[in-house]
Amino acid sequence: MTSPVSLSVEDGIAVVTIDQPPVNAINQAIRAGLKDSFEKAIADPAVAAIVVLAAGRTYMAGADITEFDTGVGAPGYHDVFRLIEGSDKPVVTAMHGTALGGGLETALSCHYRCADAKARMGLPELSLGIIPGAGGTQRLPRLIGAKAAVEMIFGIAPIKADKAHELGLIDRIVEGDLKEAAIAWAKQLVAEGKGPRRTGEMKVDTTGYDDAFLAEMRKLAGKRMRGQEAPERLLEAVGNSMTMSLEDGLAEEGRIGDEAIASDESAALRHIFFAEREVARIPGIDKSTPRVEVSTVGILGSGTMGNGIAIAFANAGYSVKIVDTAEAALQACEKRIADNYASQVARGRMNEEKAAETAALISYETDDNAFADVDMVIEAVFENFDLKKQIFARLDEVCKPGAILATNTSTLNIDDIAAVTKRPESVIGLHFFSPAHIMKLLEIVRAEKTSKEVLATAVDIARRIRKVAVVVGIGSTFGFVGNRMMIHGYIREADQMLLEGASVAQIDKAIYDFGFAMGPWTMNDTAGVDVMCKVLDTTGLAAANPEPFYNVTRKLGEAGRVGQKAGLGFYRYEEGNRAPIHDPAVDEIIASEAARLGIEPGPISDEEIRKRCVYGLINEGARILEEGTVYRSGDIDAIWIFGYGFPRFRGGPMFYADLVGLDNVYNTVAAYHQRFGDTWKPAPLLEKFAREGKRFSDWKAG
Ligand code: 3H9
């Protein structure tokens, strides 16, 4: 097998090149190749200095994450980095693209660093629940100071080359050809008699690394990485760099790093890293599948959804036409969009010119004939089946042949919507989550007749508008994946537990403490209790299910407590303030409903709240998996993490179930089945996998 690392020697300079597409992720072959090349270059009397660089679109983007499951094969990182750092010949490295994680740690073990102006550098390990375990916690503080090192690692996002230069992380920014510049610099170092300059021999600058700084960092971690252990592990490791020798610090880093890699938190975060990328892999679709050319997009409906979708598309460079027959609504939409761009400028996220240019991509029309020349229309009107059928018949008439007709429905049957058109192959569901320009999730709903071409186009478009798009089918499944699981598991249980004695605040807190972005009642008040009630009514779910089934939600809806927008929902809100306030009137509604149903309220533990909400999700998720509505369990995890605020560090509901053990989940679900009846009937796949000792991630569609 040819090594991904090559060595060439010219004019006294050895050039070591790493070439392993797509991102030069460091695995055993790269480590072995680096070791071999360095041994040769160091031993070669013709070599006076060594240059390390990477081929392709980026410098090394980190350790190969898949190796964490299998174990890091010899040679280890330290074997290689000791060799590089220990070289008596100066070692220059040149970075481009993204130098991340183990990639940047390689650069830290070199003696001199340069990069092109567009390069970015970072140690994003905390986002994977681990610490920079290949010397990063010891060498980075030595190079740029302990405070800057912790700030950079806690920041996760890579820093730009100019910032890296300012910090002393790199010595120079290179204009022109990076390789030539690095070789020229190596020759200059030799000519000037400059030898190695080892990071490991530097003394850590501890300026500003005090209790106040640590408190600030812990506060930041509490906000951005709530519930996670890796930030504390990192502080421990960096702390050692200030008191220990390099070798002792590295040994401790290894111990702490191994514990982090073995943690559930890291397993979950690594799972999501790959799940987020795997969702785009659709069986039967590849690069050769033809696509529909889409550059102009029509949006029907100028409500909150419509304007969020318009912003998402305009930001990605599409021309957008919003049509709404109600002139006043259209004007309000135009103003909201203008306000959005003004606020982007005010916050420094966009410059004025770019904001004006982007806003100008959106036009506003009252006549739907404007859709005659668009490549795709997304219908975003409220959930009314008859209305949507009329709309699709009309769109079919107005739009040019081949134009894609998409619906943003969250619950309706897309096959039935497609059936009113003469182009069912061009009809697809694009279920955005509000606010559509911010929420990462897009459920792409494949209807029975949706063509491969249209599906492939939708997946490409989703990537361009920076969504995590999960393809779900078949169009007729109620609520697709996310809403179906929410309604048939999560919130159903939360509602019932209110009747059984848990308070609104207790449920929200138990779920928030589990790691969700917010509890179910805060979420309902934000989204609108009326929205949930409407779904329950129009789909016939309320009528079809025996009581108690969303009794509290429905009572609140009937009482006009529709959520934050009304100042009254599951909580009370003061004018202009979103802070939820306990409202005894809600307790009364719950108590009288419980009495009417003959339910005797009693204490419920936080653990039971978490189990009933989350296991409810898992049980419904298992049905969805078995029905083949998604391709893999990670698709469901991505939906819940990117659309519903499920804690990322728990990996999504299905991965969380795998961690807890499907036998444990099954036993609890079976016990709930005994206690509460058929709503808790164990999903056959859960039962089967629990008996067979399998995990949901073992499941493959088809
Ligand atoms: C680390 O370094 C630990 C050390 O400190 C300690 C060790 C002891 N491993 O994202 P893309 C795959 S932890 C394996 O679509 P982009 C990715 O799955 C690591 N595979 O491209 C995808 O595969 P596929 C710290 C990886 O241009 C393909 O490469 N580093 C890795 O949008 C293309 O990726 C990180 O956390 C990896 N490390 O973005 C950086 N990275 O084509 C993680 C990528 O089969 N990576 N793949 O779906 C990234 O952030 C982005 O990939 C990057 C490129 C920004 C580099």
Coordinates of N, CA and C and ligand atoms in Angstrom, one line a residue, residues 22-23 25 57 61-66 68 77 98 100-102 105 124-125 128 130-134 273-274 277 281 463, ligand 1:
P22 N -10.4 13.2 1.9 CA -10.7 14.6 1.5 C -10.0 15.6 2.5
V23 N -9.8 15.2 3.8 CA -9.4 16.3 4.7 C -8.1 16.0 5.4
A25 N -7.4 13.6 7.4 CA -7.6 13.2 8.8 C -6.5 12.2 9.2
R57 N -7.3 20.1 -0.4 CA -8.0 21.3 -0.1 C -7.7 21.8 1.3
A61 N -7.1 18.1 9.1 CA -8.3 18.6 9.8 C -8.5 17.9 11.1
G62 N -7.4 17.1 11.6 CA -7.6 16.5 12.9 C -7.3 15.0 12.8
A63 N -7.4 14.4 14.0 CA -7.2 13.0 14.1 C -8.4 12.4 13.4
D64 N -8.2 11.2 12.9 CA -9.3 10.5 12.2 C -10.3 10.0 13.4
I65 N -11.4 10.6 13.4 CA -12.3 10.4 14.5 C -12.8 8.9 14.7
T66 N -12.8 8.2 13.5 CA -13.2 6.8 13.6 C -12.2 5.9 14.4
F68 N -11.1 6.5 17.2 CA -11.4 6.5 18.7 C -12.2 5.3 19.1
Y77 N 0.7 9.3 18.6 CA 0.9 10.7 18.3 C 2.2 11.2 18.9
T98 N -8.1 24.3 6.7 CA -8.3 24.3 8.2 C -7.3 23.3 8.9
L100 N -6.8 21.7 12.1 CA -7.7 21.5 13.3 C -7.2 20.3 14.1
G101 N -7.5 20.3 15.4 CA -7.2 19.2 16.3 C -5.8 18.7 16.1
G102 N -5.7 17.3 15.9 CA -4.4 16.7 15.8 C -3.6 17.3 14.7
E105 N -2.1 20.2 16.3 CA -1.1 19.7 17.2 C 0.2 19.2 16.5
P124 N -11.0 22.0 18.0 CA -12.4 21.9 18.3 C -12.8 20.7 19.1
E125 N -11.8 20.1 19.8 CA -12.1 18.8 20.5 C -13.2 18.8 21.4
L128 N -16.4 17.5 20.4 CA -16.5 16.0 20.3 C -16.4 15.4 21.7
I130 N -14.0 15.6 23.9 CA -12.7 15.2 24.2 C -11.8 16.4 24.4
I131 N -10.5 16.2 24.8 CA -9.6 17.3 24.9 C -8.5 17.2 23.8
P132 N -7.8 18.2 23.4 CA -6.7 18.0 22.5 C -5.7 17.1 23.2
G133 N -5.7 15.9 22.8 CA -5.0 14.9 23.6 C -3.7 14.5 22.9
A134 N -3.2 15.2 21.9 CA -2.0 14.9 21.2 C -1.0 16.1 21.5
F273 N -21.6 13.9 15.0 CA -20.7 14.4 13.9 C -20.9 13.6 12.6
F274 N -21.0 12.3 12.7 CA -21.1 11.5 11.5 C -22.6 11.4 11.0
R277 N -23.6 14.2 8.8 CA -23.1 14.1 7.4 C -23.7 12.9 6.7
R281 N -26.7 11.0 2.7 CA -26.5 9.8 1.8 C -27.8 9.1 1.6
R463 N -28.4 21.7 1.3 CA -27.0 21.9 1.7 C -26.5 23.3 1.4
Ligands
3H9_1 C1 -8.6 15.3 17.3 O1 -7.9 15.7 16.5 C2 -8.2 14.7 18.6 C3 -6.7 14.9 18.9 O2 -6.6 16.1 19.6 C4 -6.2 13.9 19.9 C5 -6.0 12.5 19.3 C6 -5.4 11.6 20.4 N1 -12.0 12.2 11.1 O3 -17.2 17.9 6.9 P1 -17.0 17.5 5.5 C7 -14.8 13.3 6.9 S1 -10.3 15.2 17.1 C8 -12.6 11.3 10.2 O4 -18.2 17.0 4.8 P2 -16.2 20.1 4.8 C9 -16.3 13.6 7.0 O5 -17.0 12.6 7.7 C10 -10.6 15.9 15.5 N2 -13.4 11.8 9.2 O6 -16.2 18.6 4.7 C11 -16.7 13.6 5.5 O7 -16.8 12.2 5.1 P3 -17.9 11.8 4.0 C12 -10.6 17.4 15.5 C13 -13.5 13.1 9.0 O8 -15.4 20.7 3.7 C14 -15.5 14.1 4.8 O9 -14.4 13.9 5.7 N3 -11.0 17.8 14.2 C15 -12.9 14.0 9.8 O10 -17.6 20.6 4.9 C16 -15.6 15.6 4.4 O11 -15.9 16.3 5.6 C17 -12.3 18.1 13.9 O12 -13.2 18.0 14.8 C18 -12.1 13.5 10.9 N4 -11.5 14.3 11.8 O13 -15.5 20.5 6.2 C19 -12.6 18.5 12.5 N5 -13.1 15.3 9.4 O14 -17.5 12.5 2.8 C20 -13.7 17.8 11.9 C21 -13.9 15.1 8.3 O15 -17.7 10.3 4.0 N6 -14.0 18.1 10.6 N7 -14.1 13.8 8.0 O16 -19.2 12.2 4.6 C22 -14.6 19.2 10.2 O17 -14.9 20.1 10.9 C23 -14.8 19.4 8.7 O18 -14.8 18.1 8.1 C24 -13.9 20.3 7.9 C25 -14.2 20.2 6.4 C26 -14.1 21.8 8.4 C27 -12.5 19.9 8.1

